[in-house]
PDB file of C-alpha atoms and ligand atoms in Angstrom:
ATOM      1  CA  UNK A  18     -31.292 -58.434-134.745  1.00 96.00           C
ATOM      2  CA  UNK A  19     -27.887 -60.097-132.714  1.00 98.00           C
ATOM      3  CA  UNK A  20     -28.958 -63.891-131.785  1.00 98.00           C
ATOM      4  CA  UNK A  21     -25.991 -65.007-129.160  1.00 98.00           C
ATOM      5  CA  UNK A  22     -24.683 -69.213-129.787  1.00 98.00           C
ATOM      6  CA  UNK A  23     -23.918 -71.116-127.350  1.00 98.00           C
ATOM      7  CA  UNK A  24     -24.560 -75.101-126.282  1.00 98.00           C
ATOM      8  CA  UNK A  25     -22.635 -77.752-125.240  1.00 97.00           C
ATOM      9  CA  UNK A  26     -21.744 -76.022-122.351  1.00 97.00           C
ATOM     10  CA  UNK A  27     -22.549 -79.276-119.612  1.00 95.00           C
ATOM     11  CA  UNK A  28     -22.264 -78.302-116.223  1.00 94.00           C
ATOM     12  CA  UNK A  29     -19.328 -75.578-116.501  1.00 95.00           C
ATOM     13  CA  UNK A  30     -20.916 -72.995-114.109  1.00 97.00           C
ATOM     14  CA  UNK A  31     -17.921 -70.655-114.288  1.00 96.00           C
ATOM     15  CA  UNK A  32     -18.576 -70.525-118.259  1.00 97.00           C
ATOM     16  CA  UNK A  33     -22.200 -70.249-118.176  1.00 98.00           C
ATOM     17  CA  UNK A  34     -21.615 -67.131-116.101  1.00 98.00           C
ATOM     18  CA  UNK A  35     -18.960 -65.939-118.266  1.00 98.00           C
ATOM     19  CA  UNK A  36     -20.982 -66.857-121.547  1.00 98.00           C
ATOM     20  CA  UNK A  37     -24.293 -64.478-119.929  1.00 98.00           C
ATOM     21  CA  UNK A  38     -22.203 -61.773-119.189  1.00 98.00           C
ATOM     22  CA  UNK A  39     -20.544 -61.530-122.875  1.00 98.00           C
ATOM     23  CA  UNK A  40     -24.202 -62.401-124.020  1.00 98.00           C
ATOM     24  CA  UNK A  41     -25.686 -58.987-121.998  1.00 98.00           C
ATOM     25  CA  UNK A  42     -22.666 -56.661-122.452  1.00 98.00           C
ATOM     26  CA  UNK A  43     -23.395 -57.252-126.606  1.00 98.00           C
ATOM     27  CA  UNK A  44     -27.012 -56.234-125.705  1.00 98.00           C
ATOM     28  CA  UNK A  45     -27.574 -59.415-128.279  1.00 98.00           C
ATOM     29  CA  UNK A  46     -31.451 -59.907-128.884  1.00 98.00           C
ATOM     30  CA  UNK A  47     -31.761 -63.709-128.581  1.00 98.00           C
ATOM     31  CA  UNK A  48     -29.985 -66.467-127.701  1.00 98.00           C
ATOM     32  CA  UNK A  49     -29.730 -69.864-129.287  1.00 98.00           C
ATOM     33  CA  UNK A  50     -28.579 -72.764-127.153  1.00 98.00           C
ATOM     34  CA  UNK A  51     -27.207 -76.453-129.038  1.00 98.00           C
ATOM     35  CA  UNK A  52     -28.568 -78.882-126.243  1.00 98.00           C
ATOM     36  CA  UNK A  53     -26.203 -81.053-123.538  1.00 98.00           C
ATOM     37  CA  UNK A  54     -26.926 -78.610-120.829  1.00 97.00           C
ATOM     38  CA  UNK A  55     -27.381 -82.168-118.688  1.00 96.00           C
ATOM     39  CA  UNK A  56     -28.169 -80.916-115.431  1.00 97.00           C
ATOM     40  CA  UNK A  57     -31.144 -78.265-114.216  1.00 97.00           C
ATOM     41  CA  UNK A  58     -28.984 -76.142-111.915  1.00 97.00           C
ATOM     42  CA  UNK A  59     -26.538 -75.606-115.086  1.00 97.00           C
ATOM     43  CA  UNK A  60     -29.558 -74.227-117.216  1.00 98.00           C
ATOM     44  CA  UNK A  61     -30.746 -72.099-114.322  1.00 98.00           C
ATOM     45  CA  UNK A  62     -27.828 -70.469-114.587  1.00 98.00           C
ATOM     46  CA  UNK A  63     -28.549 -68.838-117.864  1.00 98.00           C
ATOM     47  CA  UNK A  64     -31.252 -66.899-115.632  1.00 98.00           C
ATOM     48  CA  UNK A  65     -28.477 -64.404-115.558  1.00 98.00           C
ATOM     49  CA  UNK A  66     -29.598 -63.547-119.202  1.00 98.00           C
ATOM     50  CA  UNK A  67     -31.331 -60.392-120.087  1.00 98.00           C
ATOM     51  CA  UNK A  68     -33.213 -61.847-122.847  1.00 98.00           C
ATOM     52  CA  UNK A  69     -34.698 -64.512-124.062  1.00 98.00           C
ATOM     53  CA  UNK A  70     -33.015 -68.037-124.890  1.00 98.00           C
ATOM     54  CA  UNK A  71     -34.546 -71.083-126.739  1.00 98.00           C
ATOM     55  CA  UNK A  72     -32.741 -74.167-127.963  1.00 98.00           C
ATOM     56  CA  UNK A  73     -32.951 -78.127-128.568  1.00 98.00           C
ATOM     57  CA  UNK A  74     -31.982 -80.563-126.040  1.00 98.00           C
ATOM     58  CA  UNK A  75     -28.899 -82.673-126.549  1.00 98.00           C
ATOM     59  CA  UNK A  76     -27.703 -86.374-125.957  1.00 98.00           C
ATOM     60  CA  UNK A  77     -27.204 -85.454-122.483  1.00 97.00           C
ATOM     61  CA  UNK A  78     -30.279 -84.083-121.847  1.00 97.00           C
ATOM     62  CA  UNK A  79     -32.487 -87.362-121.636  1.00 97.00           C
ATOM     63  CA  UNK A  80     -31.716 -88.378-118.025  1.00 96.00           C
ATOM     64  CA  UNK A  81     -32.860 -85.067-116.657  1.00 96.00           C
ATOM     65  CA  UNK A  82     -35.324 -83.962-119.045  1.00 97.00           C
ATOM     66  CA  UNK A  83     -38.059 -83.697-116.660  1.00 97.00           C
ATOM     67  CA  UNK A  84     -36.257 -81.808-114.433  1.00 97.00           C
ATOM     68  CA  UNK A  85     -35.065 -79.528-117.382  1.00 97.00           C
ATOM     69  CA  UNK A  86     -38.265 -78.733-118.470  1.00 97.00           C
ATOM     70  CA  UNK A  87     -39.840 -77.968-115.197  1.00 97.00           C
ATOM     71  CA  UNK A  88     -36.496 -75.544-114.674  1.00 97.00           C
ATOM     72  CA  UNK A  89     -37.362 -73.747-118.105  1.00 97.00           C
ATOM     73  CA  UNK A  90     -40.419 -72.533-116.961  1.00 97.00           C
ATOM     74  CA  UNK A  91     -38.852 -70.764-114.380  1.00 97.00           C
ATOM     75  CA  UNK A  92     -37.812 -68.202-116.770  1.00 97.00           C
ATOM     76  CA  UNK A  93     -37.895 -66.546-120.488  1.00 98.00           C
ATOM     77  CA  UNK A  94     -36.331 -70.621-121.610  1.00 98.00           C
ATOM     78  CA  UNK A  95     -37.654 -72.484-124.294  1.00 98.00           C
ATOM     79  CA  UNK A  96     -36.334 -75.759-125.078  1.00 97.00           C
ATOM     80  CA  UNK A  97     -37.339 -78.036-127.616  1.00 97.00           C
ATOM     81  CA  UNK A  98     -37.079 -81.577-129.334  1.00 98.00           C
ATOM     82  CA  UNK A  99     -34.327 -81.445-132.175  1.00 98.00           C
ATOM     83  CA  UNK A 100     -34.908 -80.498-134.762  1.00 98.00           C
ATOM     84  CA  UNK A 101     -36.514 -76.765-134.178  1.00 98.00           C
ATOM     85  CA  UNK A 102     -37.464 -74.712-136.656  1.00 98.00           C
ATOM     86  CA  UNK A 103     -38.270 -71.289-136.567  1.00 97.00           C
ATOM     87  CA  UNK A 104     -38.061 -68.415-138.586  1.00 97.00           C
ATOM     88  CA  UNK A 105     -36.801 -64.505-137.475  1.00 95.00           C
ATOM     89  CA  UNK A 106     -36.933 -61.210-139.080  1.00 90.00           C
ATOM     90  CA  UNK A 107     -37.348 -63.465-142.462  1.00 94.00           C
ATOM     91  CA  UNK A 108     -34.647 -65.983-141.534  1.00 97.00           C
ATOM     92  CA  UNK A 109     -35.011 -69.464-141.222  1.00 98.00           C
ATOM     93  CA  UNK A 110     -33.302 -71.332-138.834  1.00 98.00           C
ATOM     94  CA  UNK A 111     -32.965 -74.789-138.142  1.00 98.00           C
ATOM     95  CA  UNK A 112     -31.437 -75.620-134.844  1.00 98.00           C
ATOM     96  CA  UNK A 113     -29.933 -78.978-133.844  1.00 98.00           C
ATOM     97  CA  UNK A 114     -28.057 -80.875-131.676  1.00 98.00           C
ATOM     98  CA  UNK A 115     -26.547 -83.494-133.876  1.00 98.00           C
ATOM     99  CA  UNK A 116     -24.835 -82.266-137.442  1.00 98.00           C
ATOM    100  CA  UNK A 117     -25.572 -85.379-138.639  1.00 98.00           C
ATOM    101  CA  UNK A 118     -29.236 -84.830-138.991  1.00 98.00           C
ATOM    102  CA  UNK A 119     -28.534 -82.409-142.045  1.00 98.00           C
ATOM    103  CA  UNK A 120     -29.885 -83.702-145.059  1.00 98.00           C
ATOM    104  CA  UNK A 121     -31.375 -82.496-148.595  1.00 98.00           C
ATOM    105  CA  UNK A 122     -34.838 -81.538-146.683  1.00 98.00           C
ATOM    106  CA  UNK A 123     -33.199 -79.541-143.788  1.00 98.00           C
ATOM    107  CA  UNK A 124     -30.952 -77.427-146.250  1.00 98.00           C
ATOM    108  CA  UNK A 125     -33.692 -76.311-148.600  1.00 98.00           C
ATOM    109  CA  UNK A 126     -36.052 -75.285-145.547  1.00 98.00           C
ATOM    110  CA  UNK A 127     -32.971 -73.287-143.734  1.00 98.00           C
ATOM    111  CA  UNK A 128     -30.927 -70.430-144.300  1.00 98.00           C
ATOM    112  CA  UNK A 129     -28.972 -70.947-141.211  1.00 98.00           C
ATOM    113  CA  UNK A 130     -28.195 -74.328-139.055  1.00 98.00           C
ATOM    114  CA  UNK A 131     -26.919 -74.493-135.798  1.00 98.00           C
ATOM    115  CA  UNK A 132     -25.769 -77.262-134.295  1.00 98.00           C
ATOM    116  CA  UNK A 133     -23.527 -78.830-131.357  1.00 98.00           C
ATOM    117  CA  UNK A 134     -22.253 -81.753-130.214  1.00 97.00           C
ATOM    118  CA  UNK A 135     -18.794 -81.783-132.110  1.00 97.00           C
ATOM    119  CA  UNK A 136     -17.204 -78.642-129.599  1.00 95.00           C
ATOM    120  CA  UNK A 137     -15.616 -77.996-132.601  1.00 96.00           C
ATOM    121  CA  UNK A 138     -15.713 -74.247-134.610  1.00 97.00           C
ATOM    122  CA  UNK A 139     -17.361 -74.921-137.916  1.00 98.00           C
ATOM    123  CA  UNK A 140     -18.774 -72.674-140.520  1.00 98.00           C
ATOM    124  CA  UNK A 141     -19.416 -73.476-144.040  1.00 97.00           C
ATOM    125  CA  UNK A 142     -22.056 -73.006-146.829  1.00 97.00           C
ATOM    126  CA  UNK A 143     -24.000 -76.294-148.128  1.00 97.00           C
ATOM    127  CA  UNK A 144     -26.189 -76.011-150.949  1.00 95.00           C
ATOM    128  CA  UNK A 145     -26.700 -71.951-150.073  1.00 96.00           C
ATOM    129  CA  UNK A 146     -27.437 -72.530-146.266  1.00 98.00           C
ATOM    130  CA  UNK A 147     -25.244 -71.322-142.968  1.00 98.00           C
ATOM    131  CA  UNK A 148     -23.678 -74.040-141.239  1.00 98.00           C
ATOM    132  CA  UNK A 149     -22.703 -72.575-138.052  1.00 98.00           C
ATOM    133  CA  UNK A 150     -21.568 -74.069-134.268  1.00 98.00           C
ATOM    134  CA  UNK A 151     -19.252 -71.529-132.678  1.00 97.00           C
ATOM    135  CA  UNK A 152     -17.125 -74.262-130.875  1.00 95.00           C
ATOM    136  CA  UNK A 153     -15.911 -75.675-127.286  1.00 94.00           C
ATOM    137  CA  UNK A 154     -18.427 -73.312-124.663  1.00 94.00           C
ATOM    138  CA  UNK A 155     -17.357 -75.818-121.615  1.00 93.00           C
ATOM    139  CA  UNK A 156     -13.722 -75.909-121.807  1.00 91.00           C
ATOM    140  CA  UNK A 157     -11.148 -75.826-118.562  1.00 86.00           C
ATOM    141  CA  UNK A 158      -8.808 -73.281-120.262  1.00 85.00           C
ATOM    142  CA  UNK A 159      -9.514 -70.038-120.475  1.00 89.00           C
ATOM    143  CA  UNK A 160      -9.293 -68.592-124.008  1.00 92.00           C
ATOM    144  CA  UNK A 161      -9.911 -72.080-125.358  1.00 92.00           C
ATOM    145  CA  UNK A 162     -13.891 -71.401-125.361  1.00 97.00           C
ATOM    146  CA  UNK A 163     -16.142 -69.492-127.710  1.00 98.00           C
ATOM    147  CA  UNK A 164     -19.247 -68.318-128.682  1.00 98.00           C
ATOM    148  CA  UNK A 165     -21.192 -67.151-131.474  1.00 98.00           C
ATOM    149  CA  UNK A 166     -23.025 -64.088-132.970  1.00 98.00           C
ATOM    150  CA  UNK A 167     -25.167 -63.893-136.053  1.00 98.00           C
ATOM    151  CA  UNK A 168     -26.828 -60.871-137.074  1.00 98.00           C
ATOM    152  CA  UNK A 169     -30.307 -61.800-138.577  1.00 97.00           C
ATOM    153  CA  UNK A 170     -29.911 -58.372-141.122  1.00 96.00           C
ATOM    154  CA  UNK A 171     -26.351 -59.664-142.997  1.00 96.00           C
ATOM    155  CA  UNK A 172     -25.949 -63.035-141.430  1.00 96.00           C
ATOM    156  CA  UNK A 173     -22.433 -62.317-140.736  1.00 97.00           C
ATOM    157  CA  UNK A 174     -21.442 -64.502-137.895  1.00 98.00           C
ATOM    158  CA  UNK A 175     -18.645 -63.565-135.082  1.00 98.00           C
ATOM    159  CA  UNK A 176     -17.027 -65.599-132.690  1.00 98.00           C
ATOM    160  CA  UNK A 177     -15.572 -64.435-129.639  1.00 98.00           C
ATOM    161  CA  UNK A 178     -12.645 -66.208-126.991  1.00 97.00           C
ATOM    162  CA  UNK A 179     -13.581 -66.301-123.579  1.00 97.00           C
TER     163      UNK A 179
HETATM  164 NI1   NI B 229     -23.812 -84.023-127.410  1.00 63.99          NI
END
């Protein structure tokens, strides 16, 4: 299984329309959103999608939060209080807005974590668990964004310029 990464993308409209069209050309199985999405018409954009994508809301989530939820039902969106667990073809993810959340617990529970926030690339191993954020989704220069794959079989990860 290819899960797409994305979050942090804010209210770039021209990105989130970029990000669903890499996201459906891959033919990618899932995809994971960091939270900050802040406004509903941003994550009605990821309509656009061809399959499924669930996430965590961010810091700049709060204010419209009601709003965001009632725009997640209007499609295959599930968004969720950080952090969410869940686990895929045997896989356990954690997914999370803020890094610094990470502790002892969340390692030993997760073979991969996601998380935002920085708009920085980072991947590293802790204590045998994936620390993954695929970097700046909601910059103004073009080649200066990314996002991320990870394949659920050999948890290789990919990140693609866009
Ligand atoms: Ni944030």
């Amino acid at each position: 299984m290819l899960i797409g990464i994305t979050g942090d993308t804010h209210n770039n409209l021209k990105n989130i329309s970029k990000i669903c069209e890499i996201f459906n050309s891959l033919h990618v199985d899932l995809v994971i959103h960091t939270g900050d999405i802040t406004l509903p018409k941003s994550l009605r954009a990821f309509k656009d999608l061809n399959t499924k994508i669930i996430g965590v809301y961010g810091n700049n989530d709060q204010e419209e939060k009601k709003d965001l939820i009632k725009t997640a039902t209007e499609f295959d969106c599930f968004f969720h209080e950080e952090p969410y667990f869940f686990k895929i073809s045997d896989v356990s993810f954690t997914i999370i807005h803020h890094p610094e959340l990470i502790d002892h617990e969340m390692l030993k529970v997760s073979d991969v974590i996601i998380h935002g926030h920085t708009h920085k690339y980072r991947e590293e191993i802790l204590k045998e668990t994936l620390i993954f954020n695929p970097g700046e989704c909601a910059g103004l220069l073009k080649g200066k964004n990314k996002v991320g794959l990870i394949s659920t079989e050999s948890l290789k990860t990919e990140v693609i310029n866009f």
